[in-house]
GROMACS .gro file of C-alpha atoms in nm:
model
  385
    1MET     CA    1  -0.048  -0.003  -0.007
    2SER     CA    2   0.127   0.327  -0.156
    3THR     CA    3   0.226   0.618   0.193
    4ALA     CA    4  -0.055   0.840   0.056
    5LYS     CA    5  -0.286   0.619   0.043
    6ALA     CA    6  -0.216   0.449   0.386
    7ARG     CA    7  -0.231   0.852   0.507
    8ARG     CA    8  -0.614   0.864   0.361
    9ARG     CA    9  -0.707   0.530   0.573
   10SER     CA   10  -0.541   0.635   0.895
   11ARG     CA   11  -0.748   0.973   0.848
   12ALA     CA   12  -1.042   0.768   0.777
   13ASN     CA   13  -1.022   0.533   1.021
   14GLY     CA   14  -0.949   0.846   1.303
   15GLY     CA   15  -1.250   1.034   1.140
   16THR     CA   16  -1.462   0.686   1.289
   17LYS     CA   17  -1.302   0.710   1.618
   18ILE     CA   18  -1.379   1.035   1.666
   19ALA     CA   19  -1.714   0.971   1.499
   20GLU     CA   20  -1.790   0.681   1.761
   21LYS     CA   21  -1.696   0.916   2.073
   22ALA     CA   22  -1.940   1.196   1.933
   23ALA     CA   23  -2.189   0.903   1.908
   24ALA     CA   24  -2.121   0.772   2.227
   25THR     CA   25  -2.117   1.172   2.381
   26VAL     CA   26  -2.489   1.220   2.252
   27ALA     CA   27  -2.580   0.892   2.329
   28ALA     CA   28  -2.876   0.789   2.589
   29PRO     CA   29  -2.788   0.666   2.926
   30SER     CA   30  -2.827   0.290   3.062
   31ASP     CA   31  -3.146   0.402   3.151
   32ALA     CA   32  -3.220   0.583   2.878
   33PRO     CA   33  -3.619   0.476   2.763
   34PRO     CA   34  -3.655   0.216   2.572
   35PRO     CA   35  -3.841   0.342   2.244
   36ALA     CA   36  -4.245   0.313   2.298
   37PRO     CA   37  -4.443   0.030   2.195
   38ALA     CA   38  -4.586   0.040   1.817
   39ASP     CA   39  -4.920   0.040   1.973
   40CYS     CA   40  -4.813   0.417   2.155
   41GLU     CA   41  -4.595   0.534   1.870
   42CYS     CA   42  -4.712   0.827   1.702
   43PRO     CA   43  -4.770   0.731   1.321
   44HIS     CA   44  -4.579   0.869   1.010
   45VAL     CA   45  -4.739   1.081   0.814
   46ASP     CA   46  -4.603   1.315   0.566
   47THR     CA   47  -4.648   1.662   0.600
   48PRO     CA   48  -4.888   1.860   0.379
   49ALA     CA   49  -4.673   2.097   0.139
   50GLY     CA   50  -4.588   2.380   0.357
   51VAL     CA   51  -4.558   2.246   0.654
   52LYS     CA   52  -4.274   2.113   0.861
   53ARG     CA   53  -4.312   1.879   1.138
   54VAL     CA   54  -4.044   1.957   1.494
   55SER     CA   55  -4.019   1.859   1.813
   56LEU     CA   56  -4.050   2.037   2.130
   57ALA     CA   57  -3.784   2.103   2.426
   58LEU     CA   58  -3.922   2.263   2.704
   59GLN     CA   59  -3.730   2.407   3.046
   60GLY     CA   60  -3.918   2.367   3.357
   61GLY     CA   61  -3.877   2.663   3.581
   62GLY     CA   62  -4.182   2.715   3.814
   63ALA     CA   63  -4.409   2.961   3.747
   64HIS     CA   64  -4.180   3.131   3.475
   65GLY     CA   65  -4.383   2.818   3.318
   66ALA     CA   66  -4.685   3.018   3.208
   67PHE     CA   67  -4.420   3.188   2.907
   68THR     CA   68  -4.370   2.870   2.758
   69TRP     CA   69  -4.781   2.839   2.784
   70GLY     CA   70  -4.806   3.165   2.583
   71VAL     CA   71  -4.568   3.005   2.306
   72LEU     CA   72  -4.753   2.707   2.294
   73ASP     CA   73  -5.060   2.872   2.225
   74ARG     CA   74  -4.928   3.022   1.947
   75PHE     CA   75  -4.748   2.741   1.754
   76LEU     CA   76  -5.115   2.615   1.784
   77GLU     CA   77  -5.296   2.901   1.558
   78GLU     CA   78  -4.957   2.821   1.338
   79PRO     CA   79  -5.122   2.569   1.052
   80ARG     CA   80  -4.767   2.550   0.924
   81LEU     CA   81  -4.622   2.347   1.227
   82ASP     CA   82  -4.624   1.999   1.274
   83PHE     CA   83  -4.524   1.870   1.627
   84GLU     CA   84  -4.408   1.524   1.650
   85GLY     CA   85  -4.201   1.484   1.938
   86LEU     CA   86  -4.194   1.659   2.279
   87THR     CA   87  -3.949   1.655   2.548
   88ALA     CA   88  -4.002   1.846   2.892
   89THR     CA   89  -3.905   1.933   3.235
   90SER     CA   90  -4.094   2.008   3.594
   91ALA     CA   91  -4.332   2.304   3.441
   92GLY     CA   92  -4.251   2.192   3.160
   93ALA     CA   93  -4.367   1.852   3.149
   94VAL     CA   94  -4.718   1.956   3.331
   95ASN     CA   95  -4.716   2.227   3.009
   96ALA     CA   96  -4.684   1.876   2.832
   97VAL     CA   97  -4.897   1.672   2.942
   98ALA     CA   98  -5.166   1.940   2.945
   99PHE     CA   99  -5.065   1.987   2.561
  100ALA     CA  100  -5.028   1.605   2.474
  101HIS     CA  101  -5.407   1.561   2.648
  102GLY     CA  102  -5.599   1.838   2.499
  103LEU     CA  103  -5.444   1.698   2.144
  104ARG     CA  104  -5.527   1.371   2.197
  105VAL     CA  105  -5.924   1.460   2.322
  106GLY     CA  106  -5.985   1.792   2.115
  107GLY     CA  107  -5.709   1.838   1.883
  108ARG     CA  108  -5.510   2.207   1.827
  109ASP     CA  109  -5.791   2.366   2.023
  110GLY     CA  110  -5.849   2.113   2.238
  111ALA     CA  111  -5.453   2.185   2.336
  112LYS     CA  112  -5.556   2.525   2.398
  113ALA     CA  113  -5.802   2.477   2.571
  114ALA     CA  114  -5.638   2.229   2.827
  115LEU     CA  115  -5.322   2.472   2.843
  116ALA     CA  116  -5.542   2.764   2.905
  117GLU     CA  117  -5.741   2.540   3.212
  118LEU     CA  118  -5.435   2.402   3.312
  119TRP     CA  119  -5.289   2.765   3.401
  120GLU     CA  120  -5.579   2.880   3.539
  121ARG     CA  121  -5.681   2.576   3.795
  122ILE     CA  122  -5.269   2.689   3.919
  123ALA     CA  123  -5.328   3.004   3.994
  124LEU     CA  124  -5.669   2.902   4.211
  125CYS     CA  125  -5.530   2.622   4.414
  126ALA     CA  126  -5.172   2.783   4.471
  127ALA     CA  127  -5.349   3.073   4.622
  128VAL     CA  128  -5.317   2.974   4.907
  129THR     CA  129  -4.954   2.824   4.957
  130PRO     CA  130  -4.722   3.044   5.175
  131PHE     CA  131  -4.573   3.086   4.899
  132VAL     CA  132  -4.778   3.378   4.756
  133PRO     CA  133  -4.697   3.730   4.794
  134SER     CA  134  -4.892   3.940   5.002
  135SER     CA  135  -5.052   4.249   4.860
  136ILE     CA  136  -4.820   4.532   4.995
  137GLU     CA  137  -4.506   4.264   4.907
  138ARG     CA  138  -4.683   4.243   4.507
  139LEU     CA  139  -4.650   4.651   4.511
  140LEU     CA  140  -4.200   4.620   4.415
  141PRO     CA  141  -4.107   4.545   4.186
  142ALA     CA  142  -4.045   4.132   4.067
  143SER     CA  143  -3.650   4.186   4.112
  144TRP     CA  144  -3.721   4.256   4.462
  145ARG     CA  145  -4.002   3.987   4.595
  146GLY     CA  146  -3.717   3.821   4.765
  147LEU     CA  147  -3.703   4.079   5.018
  148GLY     CA  148  -4.053   4.073   5.156
  149PRO     CA  149  -4.137   3.895   5.426
  150THR     CA  150  -4.334   3.615   5.322
  151ARG     CA  151  -4.038   3.521   5.142
  152LEU     CA  152  -3.773   3.619   5.413
  153LEU     CA  153  -4.000   3.376   5.621
  154THR     CA  154  -4.015   3.122   5.379
  155ASP     CA  155  -3.649   3.094   5.282
  156PHE     CA  156  -3.534   3.135   5.662
  157TYR     CA  157  -3.793   2.805   5.738
  158GLN     CA  158  -3.619   2.610   5.474
  159ARG     CA  159  -3.317   2.626   5.570
  160LEU     CA  160  -3.383   2.473   5.905
  161PHE     CA  161  -3.650   2.206   5.809
  162SER     CA  162  -3.662   1.974   5.535
  163PRO     CA  163  -4.011   1.889   5.331
  164TYR     CA  164  -3.957   1.558   5.485
  165GLN     CA  165  -4.097   1.771   5.839
  166LEU     CA  166  -4.240   2.104   5.699
  167ASN     CA  167  -4.465   1.913   5.461
  168PRO     CA  168  -4.521   1.583   5.561
  169PHE     CA  169  -4.843   1.438   5.366
  170ASN     CA  170  -4.613   1.572   5.071
  171TYR     CA  171  -4.852   1.821   4.970
  172ASN     CA  172  -4.845   1.980   4.590
  173PRO     CA  173  -5.123   2.178   4.458
  174VAL     CA  174  -5.044   2.045   4.103
  175ARG     CA  175  -5.090   1.706   4.173
  176ASP     CA  176  -5.452   1.801   4.223
  177VAL     CA  177  -5.527   1.978   3.941
  178LEU     CA  178  -5.331   1.765   3.678
  179ALA     CA  179  -5.577   1.442   3.855
  180GLN     CA  180  -5.888   1.623   3.791
  181MET     CA  181  -5.774   1.719   3.406
  182ILE     CA  182  -5.559   1.452   3.221
  183ASP     CA  183  -5.698   1.140   3.115
  184PHE     CA  184  -5.346   0.930   3.202
  185GLU     CA  185  -5.411   0.614   3.125
  186GLY     CA  186  -5.560   0.756   2.794
  187LEU     CA  187  -5.236   0.932   2.701
  188ARG     CA  188  -5.087   0.579   2.761
  189SER     CA  189  -5.331   0.436   2.505
  190TYR     CA  190  -5.256   0.679   2.295
  191CYS     CA  191  -5.074   0.967   2.221
  192PRO     CA  192  -5.077   1.222   1.972
  193ILE     CA  193  -4.661   1.324   2.012
  194ARG     CA  194  -4.422   1.126   2.149
  195LEU     CA  195  -4.305   1.269   2.520
  196PHE     CA  196  -3.989   1.263   2.673
  197LEU     CA  197  -4.068   1.358   3.059
  198SER     CA  198  -3.690   1.381   3.256
  199ALA     CA  199  -3.690   1.312   3.634
  200THR     CA  200  -3.368   1.366   3.862
  201ASN     CA  201  -3.251   0.998   4.014
  202VAL     CA  202  -3.182   1.024   4.437
  203ARG     CA  203  -2.992   0.783   4.477
  204SER     CA  204  -2.767   0.768   4.133
  205GLY     CA  205  -2.749   1.090   3.990
  206LYS     CA  206  -2.887   0.952   3.631
  207VAL     CA  207  -3.176   1.103   3.425
  208ARG     CA  208  -3.488   0.900   3.388
  209VAL     CA  209  -3.707   1.002   3.107
  210PHE     CA  210  -4.041   0.859   3.106
  211THR     CA  211  -4.202   0.801   2.733
  212SER     CA  212  -4.534   0.793   2.654
  213SER     CA  213  -4.623   0.476   2.715
  214GLU     CA  214  -4.558   0.470   3.073
  215ILE     CA  215  -4.665   0.781   3.196
  216GLY     CA  216  -4.906   0.900   3.485
  217ILE     CA  217  -4.942   1.140   3.718
  218GLU     CA  218  -4.646   1.053   3.937
  219HIS     CA  219  -4.365   1.049   3.628
  220VAL     CA  220  -4.509   1.406   3.640
  221MET     CA  221  -4.452   1.525   3.972
  222ALA     CA  222  -4.134   1.323   4.018
  223SER     CA  223  -4.017   1.583   3.670
  224GLY     CA  224  -4.059   1.849   3.915
  225ALA     CA  225  -3.993   1.757   4.293
  226LEU     CA  226  -3.780   2.039   4.381
  227PRO     CA  227  -3.567   1.873   4.696
  228GLN     CA  228  -3.646   2.197   4.892
  229LEU     CA  229  -4.038   2.215   4.866
  230PHE     CA  230  -4.112   1.852   4.808
  231GLN     CA  231  -4.026   1.520   4.922
  232ALA     CA  232  -3.878   1.235   4.638
  233VAL     CA  233  -4.101   1.108   4.475
  234GLU     CA  234  -4.115   0.665   4.391
  235VAL     CA  235  -4.136   0.570   4.091
  236ASP     CA  236  -4.117   0.186   4.044
  237GLY     CA  237  -3.879   0.196   4.350
  238GLU     CA  238  -3.648   0.444   4.292
  239PHE     CA  239  -3.698   0.824   4.429
  240TYR     CA  240  -3.691   1.098   4.134
  241TRP     CA  241  -3.576   1.476   4.204
  242ASP     CA  242  -3.686   1.741   3.990
  243GLY     CA  243  -3.529   1.642   3.668
  244GLY     CA  244  -3.418   1.998   3.556
  245TYR     CA  245  -3.113   1.934   3.744
  246MET     CA  246  -2.974   1.636   3.475
  247GLY     CA  247  -3.207   1.781   3.162
  248ASN     CA  248  -3.383   2.091   3.139
  249PRO     CA  249  -3.484   1.923   2.946
  250ALA     CA  250  -3.271   1.639   2.752
  251ILE     CA  251  -3.272   1.662   2.381
  252TYR     CA  252  -3.119   1.290   2.318
  253PRO     CA  253  -3.470   1.157   2.295
  254LEU     CA  254  -3.563   1.364   2.026
  255ILE     CA  255  -3.259   1.234   1.805
  256TYR     CA  256  -3.229   0.865   1.923
  257HIS     CA  257  -3.668   0.811   1.895
  258CYS     CA  258  -3.803   1.110   1.638
  259ARG     CA  259  -3.733   1.164   1.224
  260SER     CA  260  -3.773   1.535   1.248
  261ALA     CA  261  -3.444   1.690   1.259
  262ASP     CA  262  -3.518   1.988   1.396
  263VAL     CA  263  -3.545   2.090   1.775
  264ILE     CA  264  -3.684   2.415   1.905
  265VAL     CA  265  -3.579   2.443   2.239
  266VAL     CA  266  -3.818   2.714   2.448
  267HIS     CA  267  -3.595   2.885   2.704
  268ILE     CA  268  -3.737   3.012   3.090
  269ASN     CA  269  -3.364   3.062   3.251
  270PRO     CA  270  -3.144   3.341   3.064
  271ILE     CA  271  -2.803   3.178   2.971
  272GLU     CA  272  -2.664   3.529   2.999
  273ARG     CA  273  -2.702   3.810   3.235
  274PRO     CA  274  -2.502   4.124   3.167
  275THR     CA  275  -2.402   4.236   3.493
  276VAL     CA  276  -2.255   4.059   3.793
  277PRO     CA  277  -2.468   3.950   4.079
  278LYS     CA  278  -2.430   4.139   4.415
  279THR     CA  279  -2.716   4.113   4.653
  280ALA     CA  280  -2.823   3.744   4.836
  281SER     CA  281  -3.096   3.719   4.596
  282GLU     CA  282  -2.923   3.807   4.285
  283ILE     CA  283  -2.685   3.532   4.344
  284HIS     CA  284  -2.899   3.290   4.458
  285ASN     CA  285  -3.123   3.358   4.088
  286ARG     CA  286  -2.824   3.323   3.915
  287ILE     CA  287  -2.647   2.988   4.061
  288ASN     CA  288  -3.048   2.804   4.050
  289GLU     CA  289  -3.025   2.969   3.620
  290ILE     CA  290  -2.704   2.845   3.568
  291THR     CA  291  -2.758   2.473   3.735
  292PHE     CA  292  -3.047   2.447   3.529
  293ASN     CA  293  -2.916   2.564   3.226
  294SER     CA  294  -2.570   2.283   3.220
  295SER     CA  295  -2.719   1.963   3.122
  296MET     CA  296  -2.912   2.124   2.854
  297MET     CA  297  -2.563   2.295   2.688
  298ARG     CA  298  -2.357   1.993   2.727
  299GLU     CA  299  -2.555   1.826   2.562
  300MET     CA  300  -2.565   2.105   2.246
  301ARG     CA  301  -2.200   2.104   2.279
  302ALA     CA  302  -2.186   1.733   2.156
  303ILE     CA  303  -2.480   1.813   1.873
  304ASP     CA  304  -2.250   2.086   1.765
  305PHE     CA  305  -1.883   1.851   1.789
  306VAL     CA  306  -2.096   1.617   1.607
  307THR     CA  307  -2.263   1.884   1.245
  308ARG     CA  308  -1.895   2.009   1.293
  309LEU     CA  309  -1.740   1.667   1.200
  310ILE     CA  310  -2.101   1.598   0.943
  311ASP     CA  311  -2.006   1.923   0.759
  312GLU     CA  312  -1.586   1.839   0.701
  313GLN     CA  313  -1.711   1.540   0.585
  314ARG     CA  314  -1.493   1.316   0.841
  315VAL     CA  315  -1.702   1.018   0.902
  316GLY     CA  316  -1.925   0.885   0.583
  317GLY     CA  317  -2.261   0.653   0.600
  318ASP     CA  318  -2.549   0.763   0.783
  319GLY     CA  319  -2.439   0.704   1.089
  320LEU     CA  320  -2.499   1.015   1.248
  321LYS     CA  321  -2.743   1.200   1.279
  322ARG     CA  322  -2.788   1.608   1.160
  323MET     CA  323  -3.007   1.815   1.384
  324PHE     CA  324  -3.182   2.205   1.363
  325ILE     CA  325  -3.144   2.339   1.681
  326HIS     CA  326  -3.381   2.694   1.699
  327SER     CA  327  -3.423   2.928   1.984
  328VAL     CA  328  -3.749   3.057   2.136
  329GLU     CA  329  -3.643   3.321   2.417
  330ASN     CA  330  -3.688   3.649   2.598
  331ASP     CA  331  -3.381   3.714   2.769
  332ALA     CA  332  -3.454   4.004   2.816
  333PHE     CA  333  -3.795   4.033   2.958
  334MET     CA  334  -3.665   3.670   3.179
  335GLN     CA  335  -3.400   3.877   3.351
  336THR     CA  336  -3.610   4.126   3.456
  337LEU     CA  337  -3.743   3.879   3.700
  338SER     CA  338  -3.618   3.790   4.020
  339VAL     CA  339  -3.613   3.364   4.140
  340GLU     CA  340  -3.886   3.415   4.395
  341THR     CA  341  -4.106   3.492   4.102
  342LYS     CA  342  -4.115   3.119   4.014
  343LEU     CA  343  -4.326   3.054   4.285
  344ASP     CA  344  -4.589   3.334   4.200
  345PRO     CA  345  -4.870   3.150   4.106
  346ASP     CA  346  -5.042   3.527   4.080
  347TRP     CA  347  -5.320   3.494   3.797
  348PRO     CA  348  -5.219   3.875   3.640
  349PHE     CA  349  -4.854   3.729   3.617
  350LEU     CA  350  -4.926   3.443   3.497
  351LYS     CA  351  -5.170   3.575   3.189
  352LYS     CA  352  -4.803   3.832   3.172
  353LEU     CA  353  -4.588   3.574   3.089
  354HIS     CA  354  -4.837   3.378   2.919
  355ASP     CA  355  -4.915   3.724   2.653
  356VAL     CA  356  -4.497   3.775   2.640
  357GLY     CA  357  -4.418   3.464   2.515
  358TYR     CA  358  -4.732   3.420   2.313
  359GLU     CA  359  -4.551   3.765   2.135
  360THR     CA  360  -4.192   3.561   2.123
  361ALA     CA  361  -4.295   3.376   2.014
  362ASP     CA  362  -4.487   3.518   1.672
  363GLY     CA  363  -4.170   3.744   1.623
  364TRP     CA  364  -3.986   3.406   1.589
  365LEU     CA  365  -4.173   3.210   1.359
  366ASP     CA  366  -4.206   3.554   1.132
  367ALA     CA  367  -3.781   3.542   1.178
  368ASN     CA  368  -3.741   3.223   1.171
  369PHE     CA  369  -3.992   2.987   1.016
  370ASP     CA  370  -3.812   2.939   0.646
  371GLY     CA  371  -3.488   2.869   0.823
  372ILE     CA  372  -3.667   2.499   1.010
  373GLY     CA  373  -3.559   2.215   0.793
  374GLU     CA  374  -3.312   2.370   0.584
  375ARG     CA  375  -3.069   2.495   0.925
  376SER     CA  376  -2.974   2.587   1.277
  377THR     CA  377  -3.188   2.894   1.288
  378THR     CA  378  -3.000   2.942   1.712
  379ASP     CA  379  -2.596   2.985   1.654
  380ILE     CA  380  -2.507   2.690   1.887
  381ARG     CA  381  -2.137   2.802   1.906
  382ALA     CA  382  -2.182   3.165   1.989
  383ARG     CA  383  -2.498   3.074   2.172
  384PHE     CA  384  -2.410   2.740   2.420
  385LEU     CA  385  -2.018   2.704   2.361
   0.00000   0.00000   0.00000
């Protein structure tokens, strides 16, 4: 064999090894969800001309999930979009099951109605919780509400006592809302969208992704079980905390279990902030944002690496899947909110978040719809690396 041929073969083998490492980086962990049973999968139907099929990724963020409600509201009104998969965590998981349930029983109008009912019920049920700001605290700017007496007292008790002491019956008003609204048995038998909900295994520290064929109310509660507020949720003998620690949300299920290459991420937690936090509340907020963005940023790094391997033709065949990443976000607005407002279920506040989300999604569609199916409309390297 000539020296030139040997070098070419060496480079090819090197590219294959790099590709294998890259695939392992984004590969599903050992406890990843298996493919959903055939009777629970969405049938593959060709989309009409002009309609683009996408998957959605919904972050968690407490009451800030009402922003995602607004985004979904606008997307459901868009006839040029079709939805294949949905991965979600925490508040995103609550939105996700309402979205899927509404689609199953009433199509797009049903999904819009289910999301609106969900957040109206949350506002009513959560109004009696200790996290609701007083009427005086509501006069403060959103970024200052952490200084109000209600929040300061709540923080004090949370530092001294665990949820097993403060909340021995593990009461969560969202559980009651979901129990009244969502037909989980119906979703398990037929889900019109491939659904993936993330939770964090308390013992192993690994992400656990629940799929459409198994999802029940416990799985949604596990995805949103913040350890400062709620006891770990038991599912099949394992205990879980909020999925945001290890997947907010997990992107890899959409890569391995959906045909669409387009993923639209709905961001709740700002990735960047223009200033350094100085107050205790600001520092707490920024730590929260960095923590709940970290797992997604790691996945984005792997996606970018694989994309560059494909672009540089360092791998061949169909072994790696090119993904197009899109981001719906409004950091300018979210940066004005404090971490305390994630526990604020006040209806005017939730409706404001919805309206901002709707307007943000509307502007995003105007600017980026043509890019769906063609390219990533988010600069992954600039945004996440």
